[in-house]
Amino acid sequence: RNLDLVKVDQGQIEQVILNLAVNARDAMPEGGALTIATETIDIPRAQQIGTEEILAGRYVKIEVTDTGTGIPAGVVPRIFEPFFTTKAVGSGTGLGLSTVYGIVKQTGGHVLVSSEIDHGTCFSILLPAYAADAAQSAEPGEDAETRNRDLSGAGTIMLVEDEDPVRLFSARALRNKGYKVIEARSGEAAMEILAAEEEQIDLLITDVVMPGIDGPTLIRLVREHRPHIKVLCISGYSEDALRQRIAEQADIAFLSKPFSLKQLAGRVKELLDG
Ligand SMILES: Nc1ncnc2c1ncn2[C@@H]1O[C@H](COP(=O)(O)OP(=O)(O)OP(=O)(O)O)[C@@H](O)[C@H]1O
Ligand SMILES: [Mg+2]
């Protein structure tokens, strides 16, 4: 969460991680563990690691580690060469790691590899931290106002989201800011809780697309009994049609996926304070 920023092309970095993850999978035909870890590190003085000369400074490290076959020491120097592959004809073109290398170099970073036969391989990517002092706590897409605002608040929120990780993280973030959060993993579950709940609920946060009762339907049903409840709808990029359907109902705020927890907390605060 408190990683420094890096200045990268998001699509390219996705390519990097994907290529490393696919290689890791191929190296573990019997299964194993793939670990992706991130960390901000300080390198106090310039150092030479393998062929890489790494300047002193602050870096964001992305490590992709597998517990697979490992790479023979004699092969390691060749793995970043275009078209170098040990895979059967038709299953590998040998372009994965050369792509990784190209992208990371173009971003001003380094790729390091360590490997042990039958134990696994670790690829470390070091990307220079971007203006670490000036922009440290900023999240992309966030203006200075949001960044420095106090995002704590009070009130009771019902959070309806079928994707567990999204719901759990969002609920936790909102609780940390001082809200009481009632979670539901479907529209049906939300209706059941609301039928039993005596307490005032100040805000309904709901995903748009869910199996069973979807967001727009849920909002309509809830408002039959609680006409004044505030509503924040969470929608993905591709849900414009639904979004229009919802916008026809009055008083609904939107938050587009993907959103940062700060953006969520900021939006909730606007709605409950206003
Ligand atoms: N995690 C790993 N474990 C073991 N060997 C690896 C690993 N990653 C790469 N290698 C070795 O490096 C070679 C080159 O990898 P690279 O991703 O460039 O090409 P590829 O995976 O063979 O083909 P492509 O990615 O184009 O489908 C692989 O063929 C393999 O021998
Ligand atoms: Mg590959």
mmCIF file of C-alpha atoms and ligand atoms in Angstrom:
data_model
loop_
_atom_site.group_PDB
_atom_site.id
_atom_site.type_symbol
_atom_site.label_atom_id
_atom_site.label_comp_id
_atom_site.label_asym_id
_atom_site.label_seq_id
_atom_site.Cartn_x
_atom_site.Cartn_y
_atom_site.Cartn_z
ATOM 1 C CA ARG A 1 0.000 0.000 0.000
ATOM 2 C CA ASN A 2 2.746 2.479 0.740
ATOM 3 C CA LEU A 3 4.841 1.736 -2.324
ATOM 4 C CA ASP A 4 6.455 4.668 -4.054
ATOM 5 C CA LEU A 5 5.198 5.683 -7.464
ATOM 6 C CA VAL A 6 6.788 4.595 -10.714
ATOM 7 C CA LYS A 7 6.334 6.202 -14.091
ATOM 8 C CA VAL A 8 5.462 3.396 -16.476
ATOM 9 C CA ASP A 9 3.120 2.381 -19.222
ATOM 10 C CA GLN A 10 0.539 0.345 -17.343
ATOM 11 C CA GLY A 11 -0.152 -1.980 -20.273
ATOM 12 C CA GLN A 12 3.540 -2.701 -20.689
ATOM 13 C CA ILE A 13 4.046 -3.494 -17.026
ATOM 14 C CA GLU A 14 1.090 -5.853 -17.236
ATOM 15 C CA GLN A 15 2.892 -7.551 -20.144
ATOM 16 C CA VAL A 16 6.015 -7.886 -18.003
ATOM 17 C CA ILE A 17 4.203 -9.505 -15.102
ATOM 18 C CA LEU A 18 2.142 -11.710 -17.387
ATOM 19 C CA ASN A 19 5.203 -13.010 -19.267
ATOM 20 C CA LEU A 20 6.992 -13.810 -16.010
ATOM 21 C CA ALA A 21 3.897 -15.481 -14.569
ATOM 22 C CA VAL A 22 3.404 -17.625 -17.676
ATOM 23 C CA ASN A 23 7.061 -18.703 -17.579
ATOM 24 C CA ALA A 24 6.635 -19.575 -13.893
ATOM 25 C CA ARG A 25 3.594 -21.665 -14.693
ATOM 26 C CA ASP A 26 5.472 -23.492 -17.461
ATOM 27 C CA ALA A 27 8.303 -24.203 -15.016
ATOM 28 C CA MET A 28 5.921 -25.890 -12.561
ATOM 29 C CA PRO A 29 4.128 -28.611 -14.545
ATOM 30 C CA GLU A 30 3.431 -30.525 -11.336
ATOM 31 C CA GLY A 31 2.219 -27.416 -9.538
ATOM 32 C CA GLY A 32 3.938 -25.178 -7.006
ATOM 33 C CA ALA A 33 3.775 -21.637 -5.739
ATOM 34 C CA LEU A 34 3.929 -18.434 -7.745
ATOM 35 C CA THR A 35 4.603 -15.422 -5.569
ATOM 36 C CA ILE A 36 4.434 -11.819 -6.719
ATOM 37 C CA ALA A 37 5.765 -9.358 -4.170
ATOM 38 C CA THR A 38 6.422 -5.631 -4.187
ATOM 39 C CA GLU A 39 8.637 -3.481 -2.026
ATOM 40 C CA THR A 40 10.262 -0.054 -2.047
ATOM 41 C CA ILE A 41 14.026 -0.315 -1.550
ATOM 42 C CA ASP A 42 16.909 2.094 -1.176
ATOM 43 C CA ILE A 43 20.194 1.284 -2.865
ATOM 44 C CA PRO A 44 22.805 3.329 -1.005
ATOM 45 C CA ARG A 45 25.597 3.119 -3.558
ATOM 46 C CA ALA A 46 26.014 2.047 -7.152
ATOM 47 C CA GLN A 47 26.508 -1.662 -7.555
ATOM 48 C CA GLN A 48 27.113 -4.219 -10.235
ATOM 49 C CA ILE A 49 24.821 -7.255 -10.121
ATOM 50 C CA GLY A 50 25.636 -9.664 -12.955
ATOM 51 C CA THR A 51 25.716 -7.544 -16.072
ATOM 52 C CA GLU A 52 23.489 -4.874 -14.555
ATOM 53 C CA GLU A 53 24.943 -1.681 -13.212
ATOM 54 C CA ILE A 54 22.495 -0.283 -10.702
ATOM 55 C CA LEU A 55 22.810 3.339 -9.688
ATOM 56 C CA ALA A 56 22.269 4.457 -6.115
ATOM 57 C CA GLY A 57 18.718 5.554 -5.422
ATOM 58 C CA ARG A 58 15.229 4.560 -4.497
ATOM 59 C CA TYR A 59 13.535 1.752 -6.412
ATOM 60 C CA VAL A 60 10.270 -0.104 -6.476
ATOM 61 C CA LYS A 61 10.979 -3.810 -6.667
ATOM 62 C CA ILE A 62 8.593 -6.335 -8.205
ATOM 63 C CA GLU A 63 9.575 -9.926 -7.545
ATOM 64 C CA VAL A 64 8.078 -12.877 -9.383
ATOM 65 C CA THR A 65 9.146 -16.139 -7.773
ATOM 66 C CA ASP A 66 8.302 -19.732 -8.613
ATOM 67 C CA THR A 67 9.128 -23.079 -7.063
ATOM 68 C CA GLY A 68 9.706 -24.763 -10.404
ATOM 69 C CA THR A 69 12.497 -26.449 -12.362
ATOM 70 C CA GLY A 70 15.037 -23.652 -12.101
ATOM 71 C CA ILE A 71 17.314 -22.560 -14.948
ATOM 72 C CA PRO A 72 20.694 -24.254 -15.535
ATOM 73 C CA ALA A 73 23.593 -21.850 -14.874
ATOM 74 C CA GLY A 74 24.823 -22.311 -18.435
ATOM 75 C CA VAL A 75 21.465 -21.216 -19.827
ATOM 76 C CA VAL A 76 20.904 -18.129 -17.653
ATOM 77 C CA PRO A 77 23.086 -15.790 -19.775
ATOM 78 C CA ARG A 78 20.957 -16.547 -22.829
ATOM 79 C CA ILE A 79 17.401 -16.326 -21.514
ATOM 80 C CA PHE A 80 16.859 -12.665 -22.440
ATOM 81 C CA GLU A 81 17.954 -13.211 -26.057
ATOM 82 C CA PRO A 82 15.139 -12.864 -28.584
ATOM 83 C CA PHE A 83 13.992 -16.273 -29.836
ATOM 84 C CA PHE A 84 15.948 -18.174 -27.210
ATOM 85 C CA THR A 85 13.711 -20.924 -25.918
ATOM 86 C CA THR A 86 14.112 -24.371 -24.424
ATOM 87 C CA LYS A 87 10.478 -25.152 -25.080
ATOM 88 C CA ALA A 88 9.223 -27.529 -27.750
ATOM 89 C CA VAL A 89 8.679 -26.138 -31.240
ATOM 90 C CA GLY A 90 5.277 -24.536 -31.302
ATOM 91 C CA SER A 91 5.015 -23.981 -27.559
ATOM 92 C CA GLY A 92 7.575 -21.230 -27.053
ATOM 93 C CA THR A 93 8.781 -18.473 -29.349
ATOM 94 C CA GLY A 94 11.438 -17.235 -26.945
ATOM 95 C CA LEU A 95 10.108 -13.704 -26.972
ATOM 96 C CA GLY A 96 8.725 -13.505 -23.418
ATOM 97 C CA LEU A 97 11.849 -12.497 -21.559
ATOM 98 C CA SER A 98 13.270 -10.342 -24.340
ATOM 99 C CA THR A 99 10.007 -8.403 -24.199
ATOM 100 C CA VAL A 100 10.331 -8.112 -20.423
ATOM 101 C CA TYR A 101 13.893 -6.922 -20.782
ATOM 102 C CA GLY A 102 13.011 -4.383 -23.457
ATOM 103 C CA ILE A 103 10.163 -2.866 -21.489
ATOM 104 C CA VAL A 104 12.049 -2.678 -18.217
ATOM 105 C CA LYS A 105 15.095 -1.104 -19.879
ATOM 106 C CA GLN A 106 12.930 1.423 -21.670
ATOM 107 C CA THR A 107 11.464 2.339 -18.283
ATOM 108 C CA GLY A 108 14.958 2.907 -16.871
ATOM 109 C CA GLY A 109 14.876 -0.205 -14.713
ATOM 110 C CA HIS A 110 16.729 -3.477 -14.213
ATOM 111 C CA VAL A 111 15.877 -7.170 -14.374
ATOM 112 C CA LEU A 112 17.762 -9.562 -12.133
ATOM 113 C CA VAL A 113 17.430 -13.306 -12.036
ATOM 114 C CA SER A 114 18.443 -15.899 -9.502
ATOM 115 C CA SER A 115 17.690 -19.549 -9.921
ATOM 116 C CA GLU A 116 18.401 -22.883 -8.369
ATOM 117 C CA ILE A 117 17.838 -26.168 -10.170
ATOM 118 C CA ASP A 118 14.786 -28.026 -8.807
ATOM 119 C CA HIS A 119 14.089 -25.241 -6.306
ATOM 120 C CA GLY A 120 12.856 -22.420 -8.449
ATOM 121 C CA THR A 121 13.539 -19.059 -9.973
ATOM 122 C CA CYS A 122 13.151 -15.461 -8.885
ATOM 123 C CA PHE A 123 12.959 -12.552 -11.299
ATOM 124 C CA SER A 124 13.402 -9.146 -9.649
ATOM 125 C CA ILE A 125 12.472 -6.002 -11.453
ATOM 126 C CA LEU A 126 13.777 -2.722 -10.133
ATOM 127 C CA LEU A 127 12.029 0.401 -11.326
ATOM 128 C CA PRO A 128 13.305 3.818 -10.319
ATOM 129 C CA ALA A 129 10.917 5.495 -7.878
ATOM 130 C CA TYR A 130 9.331 8.524 -9.473
ATOM 131 C CA ALA A 131 10.024 11.847 -7.691
ATOM 132 C CA ALA A 132 9.718 9.995 -4.425
ATOM 133 C CA ASP A 133 9.855 13.118 -2.292
ATOM 134 C CA ALA A 134 7.286 15.205 -4.163
ATOM 135 C CA ALA A 135 4.627 12.679 -4.960
ATOM 136 C CA GLN A 136 5.059 10.103 -2.253
ATOM 137 C CA SER A 137 1.523 9.530 -1.028
ATOM 138 C CA ALA A 138 -0.317 10.409 -4.187
ATOM 139 C CA GLU A 139 -2.420 7.866 -6.003
ATOM 140 C CA PRO A 140 -2.928 8.202 -9.752
ATOM 141 C CA GLY A 141 -6.091 9.976 -10.793
ATOM 142 C CA GLU A 142 -6.291 11.810 -7.542
ATOM 143 C CA ASP A 143 -6.056 15.544 -7.180
ATOM 144 C CA ALA A 144 -4.242 17.432 -4.473
ATOM 145 C CA GLU A 145 -7.504 18.233 -2.756
ATOM 146 C CA THR A 146 -8.423 14.581 -2.249
ATOM 147 C CA ARG A 147 -4.910 13.741 -1.194
ATOM 148 C CA ASN A 148 -4.781 16.095 1.722
ATOM 149 C CA ARG A 149 -8.355 15.827 2.878
ATOM 150 C CA ASP A 150 -9.416 14.204 6.107
ATOM 151 C CA LEU A 151 -11.410 11.240 4.887
ATOM 152 C CA SER A 152 -12.834 10.065 8.182
ATOM 153 C CA GLY A 153 -16.558 10.211 8.775
ATOM 154 C CA ALA A 154 -19.527 8.652 10.528
ATOM 155 C CA GLY A 155 -22.699 6.876 9.522
ATOM 156 C CA THR A 156 -23.992 3.445 8.615
ATOM 157 C CA ILE A 157 -23.306 2.029 5.176
ATOM 158 C CA MET A 158 -24.716 -1.044 3.514
ATOM 159 C CA LEU A 159 -22.167 -2.414 1.047
ATOM 160 C CA VAL A 160 -23.423 -4.858 -1.585
ATOM 161 C CA GLU A 161 -20.758 -6.444 -3.784
ATOM 162 C CA ASP A 162 -20.513 -10.015 -4.975
ATOM 163 C CA GLU A 163 -16.745 -10.072 -5.469
ATOM 164 C CA ASP A 164 -15.376 -10.991 -2.058
ATOM 165 C CA PRO A 165 -11.968 -9.269 -2.278
ATOM 166 C CA VAL A 166 -13.473 -6.004 -3.505
ATOM 167 C CA ARG A 167 -16.121 -6.083 -0.770
ATOM 168 C CA LEU A 168 -13.720 -7.026 2.017
ATOM 169 C CA PHE A 169 -11.160 -4.364 1.118
ATOM 170 C CA SER A 170 -13.777 -1.673 0.655
ATOM 171 C CA ALA A 171 -15.507 -2.549 3.930
ATOM 172 C CA ARG A 172 -12.239 -2.497 5.792
ATOM 173 C CA ALA A 173 -11.216 0.848 4.338
ATOM 174 C CA LEU A 174 -14.544 2.409 5.266
ATOM 175 C CA ARG A 175 -14.472 0.970 8.803
ATOM 176 C CA ASN A 176 -10.985 2.407 9.212
ATOM 177 C CA LYS A 177 -12.439 5.803 8.363
ATOM 178 C CA GLY A 178 -15.024 5.450 11.140
ATOM 179 C CA TYR A 179 -18.115 4.173 9.346
ATOM 180 C CA LYS A 180 -20.275 1.276 10.419
ATOM 181 C CA VAL A 181 -20.415 -1.100 7.462
ATOM 182 C CA ILE A 182 -22.984 -3.836 6.905
ATOM 183 C CA GLU A 183 -21.819 -6.193 4.153
ATOM 184 C CA ALA A 184 -23.931 -8.217 1.768
ATOM 185 C CA ARG A 185 -22.634 -10.391 -1.048
ATOM 186 C CA SER A 186 -25.806 -10.266 -3.149
ATOM 187 C CA GLY A 187 -28.897 -8.183 -3.716
ATOM 188 C CA GLU A 188 -30.976 -10.933 -2.118
ATOM 189 C CA ALA A 189 -28.831 -10.973 1.027
ATOM 190 C CA ALA A 190 -29.055 -7.180 1.215
ATOM 191 C CA MET A 191 -32.855 -7.261 1.026
ATOM 192 C CA GLU A 192 -32.971 -9.857 3.798
ATOM 193 C CA ILE A 193 -30.740 -7.797 6.088
ATOM 194 C CA LEU A 194 -32.655 -4.618 5.346
ATOM 195 C CA ALA A 195 -35.967 -6.292 6.134
ATOM 196 C CA ALA A 196 -34.672 -7.233 9.582
ATOM 197 C CA GLU A 197 -32.646 -4.084 10.271
ATOM 198 C CA GLU A 198 -34.341 -1.459 12.454
ATOM 199 C CA GLU A 199 -31.408 0.916 12.344
ATOM 200 C CA GLN A 200 -31.126 3.829 9.968
ATOM 201 C CA ILE A 201 -28.865 3.166 7.012
ATOM 202 C CA ASP A 202 -27.395 6.342 5.600
ATOM 203 C CA LEU A 203 -25.847 5.060 2.405
ATOM 204 C CA LEU A 204 -26.268 2.093 0.107
ATOM 205 C CA ILE A 205 -23.191 1.212 -1.928
ATOM 206 C CA THR A 206 -23.916 -1.360 -4.587
ATOM 207 C CA ASP A 207 -22.201 -2.978 -7.506
ATOM 208 C CA VAL A 208 -24.134 -2.676 -10.759
ATOM 209 C CA VAL A 209 -23.678 -6.153 -12.187
ATOM 210 C CA MET A 210 -24.387 -9.010 -9.795
ATOM 211 C CA PRO A 211 -25.946 -12.421 -10.260
ATOM 212 C CA GLY A 212 -29.583 -12.455 -9.114
ATOM 213 C CA ILE A 213 -30.926 -9.051 -8.154
ATOM 214 C CA ASP A 214 -28.703 -6.520 -9.949
ATOM 215 C CA GLY A 215 -27.786 -3.048 -8.733
ATOM 216 C CA PRO A 216 -30.535 -1.046 -10.488
ATOM 217 C CA THR A 217 -33.229 -3.456 -9.270
ATOM 218 C CA LEU A 218 -31.860 -3.433 -5.746
ATOM 219 C CA ILE A 219 -31.871 0.367 -5.633
ATOM 220 C CA ARG A 220 -35.504 0.442 -6.728
ATOM 221 C CA LEU A 221 -36.559 -2.181 -4.163
ATOM 222 C CA VAL A 222 -34.676 -0.538 -1.302
ATOM 223 C CA ARG A 223 -36.117 2.871 -2.103
ATOM 224 C CA GLU A 224 -39.665 1.553 -1.888
ATOM 225 C CA HIS A 225 -39.169 1.328 1.873
ATOM 226 C CA ARG A 226 -36.384 3.823 2.403
ATOM 227 C CA PRO A 227 -37.071 6.575 -0.109
ATOM 228 C CA HIS A 228 -34.388 8.909 1.241
ATOM 229 C CA ILE A 229 -31.447 6.531 1.368
ATOM 230 C CA LYS A 230 -28.389 7.832 -0.444
ATOM 231 C CA VAL A 231 -26.939 5.589 -3.131
ATOM 232 C CA LEU A 232 -23.460 5.109 -4.548
ATOM 233 C CA CYS A 233 -23.270 2.801 -7.531
ATOM 234 C CA ILE A 234 -20.050 1.070 -8.473
ATOM 235 C CA SER A 235 -19.800 0.356 -12.179
ATOM 236 C CA GLY A 236 -17.258 -1.066 -14.582
ATOM 237 C CA TYR A 237 -16.175 0.519 -17.844
ATOM 238 C CA SER A 238 -18.344 -1.638 -20.024
ATOM 239 C CA GLU A 239 -21.605 -1.025 -18.231
ATOM 240 C CA ASP A 240 -22.638 2.236 -19.870
ATOM 241 C CA ALA A 241 -26.067 0.963 -20.888
ATOM 242 C CA LEU A 242 -26.917 -0.072 -17.336
ATOM 243 C CA ARG A 243 -25.507 3.147 -16.111
ATOM 244 C CA GLN A 244 -27.993 5.056 -18.231
ATOM 245 C CA ARG A 245 -30.827 2.975 -16.893
ATOM 246 C CA ILE A 246 -29.764 3.858 -13.363
ATOM 247 C CA ALA A 247 -29.154 7.511 -14.100
ATOM 248 C CA GLU A 248 -32.840 7.810 -14.940
ATOM 249 C CA GLN A 249 -33.527 7.330 -11.244
ATOM 250 C CA ALA A 250 -32.802 10.415 -9.223
ATOM 251 C CA ASP A 251 -30.002 10.967 -6.742
ATOM 252 C CA ILE A 252 -27.541 8.257 -7.540
ATOM 253 C CA ALA A 253 -23.820 8.817 -7.413
ATOM 254 C CA PHE A 254 -21.320 6.753 -9.371
ATOM 255 C CA LEU A 255 -17.855 5.448 -8.871
ATOM 256 C CA SER A 256 -16.104 3.710 -11.777
ATOM 257 C CA LYS A 257 -14.006 0.608 -11.366
ATOM 258 C CA PRO A 258 -11.143 0.404 -10.806
ATOM 259 C CA PHE A 259 -11.051 2.835 -7.902
ATOM 260 C CA SER A 260 -8.583 3.412 -5.121
ATOM 261 C CA LEU A 261 -9.699 3.079 -1.525
ATOM 262 C CA LYS A 262 -9.017 6.774 -1.126
ATOM 263 C CA GLN A 263 -11.319 7.588 -4.012
ATOM 264 C CA LEU A 264 -14.002 5.424 -2.410
ATOM 265 C CA ALA A 265 -13.613 7.080 0.978
ATOM 266 C CA GLY A 266 -13.613 10.527 -0.661
ATOM 267 C CA ARG A 267 -16.830 9.834 -2.553
ATOM 268 C CA VAL A 268 -18.554 8.423 0.543
ATOM 269 C CA LYS A 269 -17.585 11.461 2.548
ATOM 270 C CA GLU A 270 -18.969 13.824 -0.091
ATOM 271 C CA LEU A 271 -22.257 11.955 -0.096
ATOM 272 C CA LEU A 272 -22.700 11.707 3.657
ATOM 273 C CA ASP A 273 -21.560 15.246 4.430
ATOM 274 C CA GLY A 274 -23.524 16.874 1.642
HETATM 275 N N1 LIG B 1 10.567 -19.180 -14.403
HETATM 276 C C1 LIG B 1 11.367 -19.930 -15.192
HETATM 277 N N2 LIG B 1 11.780 -21.140 -14.767
HETATM 278 C C2 LIG B 1 12.579 -21.889 -15.555
HETATM 279 N N3 LIG B 1 13.005 -21.515 -16.776
HETATM 280 C C3 LIG B 1 12.614 -20.319 -17.249
HETATM 281 C C4 LIG B 1 11.784 -19.467 -16.484
HETATM 282 N N4 LIG B 1 11.572 -18.340 -17.201
HETATM 283 C C5 LIG B 1 12.255 -18.486 -18.355
HETATM 284 N N5 LIG B 1 12.872 -19.675 -18.398
HETATM 285 C C6 LIG B 1 13.754 -20.167 -19.496
HETATM 286 O O1 LIG B 1 14.039 -19.076 -20.356
HETATM 287 C C7 LIG B 1 13.638 -19.380 -21.698
HETATM 288 C C8 LIG B 1 13.216 -18.105 -22.377
HETATM 289 O O2 LIG B 1 12.011 -17.592 -21.809
HETATM 290 P P1 LIG B 1 11.081 -16.698 -22.692
HETATM 291 O O3 LIG B 1 9.911 -16.298 -21.875
HETATM 292 O O4 LIG B 1 11.882 -15.617 -23.320
HETATM 293 O O5 LIG B 1 10.628 -17.639 -23.866
HETATM 294 P P2 LIG B 1 9.629 -18.877 -23.806
HETATM 295 O O6 LIG B 1 8.847 -18.897 -22.544
HETATM 296 O O7 LIG B 1 10.420 -20.095 -24.133
HETATM 297 O O8 LIG B 1 8.649 -18.569 -25.031
HETATM 298 P P3 LIG B 1 7.518 -17.442 -25.074
HETATM 299 O O9 LIG B 1 7.582 -16.664 -23.810
HETATM 300 O O10 LIG B 1 7.850 -16.607 -26.264
HETATM 301 O O11 LIG B 1 6.264 -18.202 -25.233
HETATM 302 C C9 LIG B 1 12.552 -20.432 -21.545
HETATM 303 O O12 LIG B 1 12.419 -21.210 -22.693
HETATM 304 C C10 LIG B 1 13.051 -21.218 -20.334
HETATM 305 O O13 LIG B 1 14.046 -22.124 -20.709
HETATM 306 MG MG MG B 2 7.863 -17.166 -21.878
#
